[in-house]
Short mmCIF file of C-alpha atoms (C1' of nucleotides) in Angstrom, two decimals:
data_model
loop_
_atom_site.label_atom_id
_atom_site.label_comp_id
_atom_site.label_asym_id
_atom_site.label_seq_id
_atom_site.Cartn_x
_atom_site.Cartn_y
_atom_site.Cartn_z
CA MET A 1 -4.13 -34.73 24.72
CA ARG A 2 -1.99 -34.16 21.52
CA LEU A 3 0.49 -31.30 21.32
CA ALA A 4 2.67 -30.25 18.37
CA THR A 5 5.33 -27.78 17.23
CA TRP A 6 5.93 -26.48 13.83
CA ASN A 7 8.05 -23.88 12.28
CA VAL A 8 5.85 -23.01 9.35
CA ASN A 9 8.25 -20.49 7.65
CA SER A 10 5.52 -17.95 6.93
CA LEU A 11 1.89 -18.67 7.90
CA ARG A 12 0.65 -16.70 4.98
CA ALA A 13 2.51 -18.93 2.61
CA ARG A 14 1.55 -22.07 4.56
CA MET A 15 -2.05 -21.33 5.33
CA ASP A 16 -3.72 -24.12 3.36
CA ARG A 17 -1.09 -26.67 4.68
CA VAL A 18 -1.57 -25.70 8.28
CA LEU A 19 -5.39 -25.80 8.17
CA GLU A 20 -5.25 -29.16 6.39
CA PHE A 21 -2.89 -30.41 9.03
CA MET A 22 -5.07 -29.36 11.88
CA ARG A 23 -8.18 -30.81 10.26
CA ARG A 24 -6.46 -34.31 10.05
CA SER A 25 -3.90 -34.45 12.77
CA GLU A 26 -6.16 -34.30 15.91
CA VAL A 27 -3.83 -31.77 17.48
CA ASP A 28 -5.20 -30.09 20.49
CA VAL A 29 -2.51 -27.48 21.12
CA LEU A 30 -0.14 -26.39 18.27
CA ALA A 31 2.91 -24.21 18.80
CA VAL A 32 3.77 -22.26 15.73
CA GLN A 33 7.00 -20.45 14.83
CA GLU A 34 7.99 -18.05 12.10
CA THR A 35 4.49 -16.90 11.29
CA LYS A 36 6.23 -13.77 9.80
CA LEU A 37 3.08 -11.75 10.65
CA ALA A 38 2.34 -8.72 12.74
CA ASP A 39 -0.54 -9.50 15.18
CA ALA A 40 -3.01 -7.37 13.08
CA ALA A 41 -2.40 -9.67 10.05
CA PHE A 42 -2.96 -12.93 11.83
CA PRO A 43 -5.80 -14.84 10.15
CA VAL A 44 -7.74 -15.72 13.34
CA GLN A 45 -11.07 -16.69 11.85
CA PRO A 46 -10.02 -19.80 9.90
CA PHE A 47 -8.57 -21.34 13.09
CA GLU A 48 -11.63 -20.38 15.15
CA GLU A 49 -13.84 -22.00 12.60
CA LEU A 50 -11.87 -25.28 13.24
CA GLY A 51 -12.42 -24.71 17.13
CA TYR A 52 -9.07 -23.22 18.03
CA GLN A 53 -8.29 -20.16 20.08
CA VAL A 54 -5.38 -18.12 19.07
CA ALA A 55 -2.50 -16.49 21.08
CA HIS A 56 -0.15 -14.82 18.56
CA HIS A 57 2.85 -12.59 19.17
CA GLY A 58 4.15 -10.85 16.08
CA LEU A 59 5.69 -7.41 15.58
CA ASN A 60 6.52 -7.42 11.79
CA HIS A 61 7.34 -9.78 9.00
CA TRP A 62 10.18 -11.36 10.91
CA ASN A 63 9.83 -14.13 13.54
CA GLY A 64 6.34 -14.40 15.01
CA VAL A 65 5.07 -17.14 17.30
CA ALA A 66 1.70 -18.48 18.24
CA VAL A 67 -0.06 -20.97 20.47
CA LEU A 68 -3.29 -22.51 19.03
CA SER A 69 -5.47 -24.43 21.39
CA ARG A 70 -8.92 -26.25 21.41
CA VAL A 71 -8.58 -27.16 25.09
CA GLY A 72 -8.65 -23.71 26.44
CA LEU A 73 -6.22 -20.73 26.16
CA ASP A 74 -5.64 -18.51 29.19
CA ASP A 75 -3.14 -16.11 30.67
CA VAL A 76 -1.17 -15.40 27.53
CA GLN A 77 2.39 -14.22 27.99
CA ARG A 78 4.24 -12.52 25.29
CA GLY A 79 8.09 -12.95 25.76
CA PHE A 80 9.65 -13.96 28.98
CA PRO A 81 11.23 -11.87 31.84
CA GLY A 82 14.87 -11.22 31.09
CA GLN A 83 14.47 -12.00 27.35
CA PRO A 84 17.48 -10.26 25.61
CA GLY A 85 16.82 -7.99 22.63
CA TYR A 86 19.01 -7.71 19.46
CA GLY A 87 20.28 -4.76 17.39
CA ASP A 88 21.04 -1.17 18.03
CA PRO A 89 18.91 -0.09 19.68
CA ALA A 90 18.15 -3.60 21.08
CA VAL A 91 14.74 -4.77 20.32
CA VAL A 92 13.01 -7.72 22.07
CA GLU A 93 11.87 -9.84 19.15
CA ALA A 94 8.74 -11.84 18.86
CA ARG A 95 10.22 -15.18 19.61
CA ALA A 96 8.30 -16.40 22.60
CA VAL A 97 4.65 -16.62 23.50
CA SER A 98 2.84 -18.89 25.96
CA ALA A 99 -0.50 -19.72 27.24
CA LEU A 100 -2.24 -22.15 29.63
CA ALA A 101 -3.84 -24.75 27.55
CA GLY A 102 -5.42 -27.81 28.91
CA GLY A 103 -3.77 -27.38 32.26
CA ILE A 104 -0.24 -27.07 30.85
CA ARG A 105 1.77 -23.83 30.19
CA VAL A 106 2.77 -24.23 26.61
CA TRP A 107 5.51 -22.05 25.08
CA SER A 108 6.11 -21.53 21.44
CA LEU A 109 9.73 -20.60 21.06
CA TYR A 110 11.83 -19.45 18.18
CA VAL A 111 15.42 -19.46 19.37
CA PRO A 112 17.69 -17.04 17.47
CA ASN A 113 19.57 -18.79 14.59
CA GLY A 114 22.96 -17.42 15.44
CA ARG A 115 24.02 -16.85 11.72
CA GLU A 116 27.69 -17.66 12.16
CA GLN A 117 30.01 -18.31 14.96
CA GLY A 118 31.49 -15.10 16.14
CA HIS A 119 28.65 -13.03 14.74
CA PRO A 120 26.77 -10.75 17.22
CA HIS A 121 23.72 -12.85 16.47
CA PHE A 122 25.55 -15.91 17.83
CA ASP A 123 26.20 -14.17 21.33
CA TYR A 124 22.53 -13.10 21.21
CA LYS A 125 21.50 -16.72 20.69
CA LEU A 126 23.59 -17.95 23.68
CA ALA A 127 22.28 -15.05 25.93
CA TRP A 128 18.76 -15.75 24.81
CA LEU A 129 19.06 -19.44 25.81
CA LYS A 130 20.75 -18.63 29.14
CA ALA A 131 17.95 -16.19 30.11
CA LEU A 132 15.39 -18.78 29.02
CA GLY A 133 17.10 -21.40 31.23
CA GLU A 134 17.18 -19.08 34.30
CA GLN A 135 13.39 -18.59 33.88
CA VAL A 136 12.82 -22.25 33.73
CA SER A 137 15.02 -22.90 36.76
CA GLY A 138 13.15 -20.30 38.69
CA GLN A 139 9.74 -21.56 37.89
CA LEU A 140 10.57 -25.28 38.60
CA ALA A 141 12.26 -24.08 41.93
CA ALA A 142 9.06 -22.52 42.88
CA ASP A 143 6.93 -25.40 41.76
CA LEU A 144 8.49 -28.80 41.19
CA ASP A 145 5.24 -30.04 39.84
CA ALA A 146 4.75 -27.24 37.38
CA ALA A 147 3.32 -28.52 34.00
CA LEU A 148 5.57 -26.91 31.35
CA VAL A 149 6.09 -27.55 27.70
CA LEU A 150 8.75 -25.65 25.84
CA ALA A 151 8.00 -26.27 22.17
CA GLY A 152 9.76 -24.76 19.35
CA ASP A 153 12.68 -24.35 16.95
CA TYR A 154 15.74 -24.34 19.08
CA ASN A 155 18.24 -23.98 16.12
CA ILE A 156 20.50 -26.50 17.94
CA ALA A 157 21.25 -30.07 17.11
CA PRO A 158 22.13 -31.47 20.62
CA THR A 159 24.06 -34.51 19.48
CA ASP A 160 26.13 -35.60 16.45
CA ALA A 161 23.39 -38.05 15.56
CA ASP A 162 21.16 -35.00 15.01
CA VAL A 163 22.88 -33.86 11.83
CA TRP A 164 23.39 -35.42 8.37
CA SER A 165 27.00 -34.61 8.51
CA VAL A 166 29.14 -33.68 11.38
CA GLU A 167 31.86 -32.44 9.12
CA TYR A 168 29.52 -30.11 7.19
CA TYR A 169 28.56 -28.31 10.38
CA ALA A 170 31.97 -28.32 11.98
CA ASP A 171 32.54 -24.63 11.40
CA LYS A 172 28.92 -23.48 11.26
CA THR A 173 26.20 -22.96 13.89
CA HIS A 174 23.82 -25.37 15.51
CA THR A 175 26.40 -27.89 16.69
CA SER A 176 29.07 -25.94 18.44
CA PRO A 177 30.00 -26.70 22.03
CA PRO A 178 28.56 -23.45 23.54
CA GLU A 179 25.23 -24.12 21.75
CA ARG A 180 25.08 -27.59 22.88
CA ALA A 181 25.93 -26.48 26.41
CA ALA A 182 23.10 -23.94 26.30
CA PHE A 183 20.77 -26.73 25.30
CA GLN A 184 22.04 -28.90 28.10
CA GLY A 185 21.38 -25.98 30.45
CA LEU A 186 17.77 -26.37 29.66
CA LEU A 187 17.77 -30.07 30.57
CA ASP A 188 19.75 -29.27 33.78
CA ALA A 189 17.03 -26.79 34.70
CA GLY A 190 14.68 -29.68 34.97
CA LEU A 191 13.42 -30.28 31.42
CA SER A 192 13.58 -33.32 29.25
CA ASP A 193 13.01 -34.36 25.69
CA PRO A 194 10.43 -37.29 25.75
CA VAL A 195 10.13 -37.14 21.83
CA ARG A 196 13.50 -38.81 21.28
CA ALA A 197 12.56 -42.11 22.77
CA PHE A 198 9.85 -42.53 20.29
CA THR A 199 11.89 -41.41 17.21
CA ARG A 200 15.01 -43.41 17.64
CA ALA A 201 15.68 -44.44 14.11
CA PRO A 202 19.05 -43.19 12.77
CA LYS A 203 18.87 -40.01 10.70
CA THR A 204 15.62 -38.88 12.14
CA PHE A 205 15.27 -35.19 11.47
CA THR A 206 12.91 -32.24 11.78
CA TYR A 207 14.40 -29.80 9.31
CA TRP A 208 15.83 -30.05 5.91
CA ASP A 209 17.27 -27.13 4.02
CA TYR A 210 15.33 -26.14 0.80
CA GLN A 211 18.65 -26.21 -1.10
CA GLN A 212 20.63 -28.99 -2.74
CA LEU A 213 17.71 -31.55 -2.59
CA ARG A 214 18.45 -31.97 1.08
CA PHE A 215 15.04 -33.52 1.86
CA GLN A 216 15.21 -35.95 -0.97
CA LYS A 217 18.62 -37.00 0.25
CA ASN A 218 17.50 -36.92 3.90
CA ARG A 219 20.31 -34.53 4.69
CA GLY A 220 18.66 -32.73 7.71
CA MET A 221 18.90 -31.79 11.30
CA ARG A 222 16.95 -32.47 14.48
CA ILE A 223 16.43 -28.95 15.86
CA ASP A 224 12.77 -28.84 16.87
CA PHE A 225 11.89 -29.98 20.37
CA MET A 226 9.09 -30.22 22.91
CA LEU A 227 10.90 -29.93 26.17
CA CYS A 228 8.82 -30.93 29.03
CA SER A 229 8.86 -30.64 32.88
CA ASP A 230 8.60 -33.90 34.95
CA ALA A 231 4.94 -33.41 35.45
CA VAL A 232 4.32 -33.60 31.71
CA ARG A 233 6.95 -36.14 30.92
CA ASP A 234 5.33 -38.55 33.38
CA ARG A 235 2.13 -38.40 31.07
CA VAL A 236 3.84 -39.12 27.79
CA SER A 237 2.35 -41.96 25.74
CA GLY A 238 3.87 -41.33 22.35
CA ALA A 239 5.48 -38.95 19.90
CA SER A 240 6.26 -38.73 16.21
CA ILE A 241 7.71 -36.43 13.53
CA ASP A 242 5.27 -35.79 10.60
CA ARG A 243 7.86 -36.16 7.78
CA ASP A 244 5.17 -36.23 5.16
CA GLU A 245 4.59 -32.49 5.86
CA ARG A 246 8.05 -31.78 4.46
CA LYS A 247 7.08 -33.46 1.13
CA GLY A 248 5.77 -31.77 -2.02
CA LYS A 249 5.24 -28.35 -3.32
CA GLY A 250 4.69 -25.54 -0.74
CA ALA A 251 6.19 -27.49 2.23
CA SER A 252 7.85 -25.61 5.17
CA ASP A 253 11.47 -26.55 5.61
CA HIS A 254 10.48 -27.86 9.07
CA ALA A 255 8.28 -30.88 9.76
CA PRO A 256 5.72 -30.86 12.68
CA VAL A 257 6.74 -32.71 15.94
CA LEU A 258 3.92 -34.28 17.90
CA LEU A 259 3.56 -35.37 21.46
CA ASP A 260 0.75 -37.45 22.99
CA LEU A 261 -0.14 -37.22 26.70
CA LEU A 262 -2.28 -39.25 28.90
CA ASP A 263 -5.02 -37.41 30.69
CA THR A 264 -3.32 -38.02 34.02
CA ALA A 265 0.02 -39.52 35.05
CA PRO A 266 0.14 -43.25 35.47
CA PRO A 267 -0.49 -44.26 39.15
CA THR A 268 2.74 -46.19 39.68
CA GLY A 269 6.36 -45.35 39.78
CA ASN A 270 6.15 -41.62 39.88
CA ALA A 271 5.65 -40.82 43.52
CA ARG A 272 7.79 -37.92 44.73
"C1'" DA B 1 23.40 -23.95 -15.75
"C1'" DT B 2 28.98 -19.07 -13.50
"C1'" DG B 3 23.68 -21.70 -10.82
"C1'" DG B 4 22.32 -23.47 -5.85
"C1'" DT B 5 15.63 -22.71 -2.46
"C1'" DT B 6 12.27 -20.18 -0.25
"C1'" DG B 7 9.82 -16.11 1.69
"C1'" DA B 8 9.13 -11.05 2.32
"C1'" DT B 9 10.19 -7.53 -0.11
"C1'" DG B 10 10.50 -4.25 -3.74
"C1'" DG B 11 17.25 -4.06 -2.70
"C1'" DT B 12 18.65 -7.54 -0.62
"C1'" DC B 13 18.53 -9.98 3.75
"C1'" DA B 14 17.42 -14.05 6.59
"C1'" DA B 15 17.22 -18.72 7.09
#
DNA sequence: ATGGTTGATGGTCAA
């Protein structure tokens, strides 16, 4: 089974690219972020014609997340318990949706950007991640064998190797100690990032700003992840970042991240 | 070239 995550930065603007990606990439489950669509505006039919079921969560032209699956799509959850809101009055934004697909609970997550250190949005980002971590901890405490994938745009570069310039980001967001601690909190909750082992080359990124020829200069960040519970991690056979999708006219500023799973965990070495 | 990209929008804000 092949899973992928992709911040498309407007599905409407990216429709041709996304459909072409799905036609050629053999992806069974795709987690999409930043559709920038309300549910009523989501173009369900073109995906259904390719054999995918759609679970979309969008309230307006900001955020918007979806899970697309051709291996079943059940028990859709919009948002997660305890998910913080933002603004006055606080609104719970469309940043999390999940479904059971192919026996795995797959989340599509769009973590708040944070904007600037000290900005209210930054505190919102940390609170959002804390609440997410508590949910994961609770689920894995209840079922150590739960098959979970938390795919999405985390808007955090967990290590210095995940940014093109440590100095450039020193006073910005995405690399600060509290953000990295929040990301580590998810790992401490029982998740792991199996993609990294397959994408070890230096300066491997998933996002490049549109400005300043950042992609052409490979000045990017690794901020998109597919965090997995142990039950899923034990089935991983490969992973990759589809850098080609960042090329050319009409590209998203993020590239898709792909993860391949064996049908069942290998028989040796994983007994609990 | 007083700029820088893109997208949703219809003035600017967000990323």
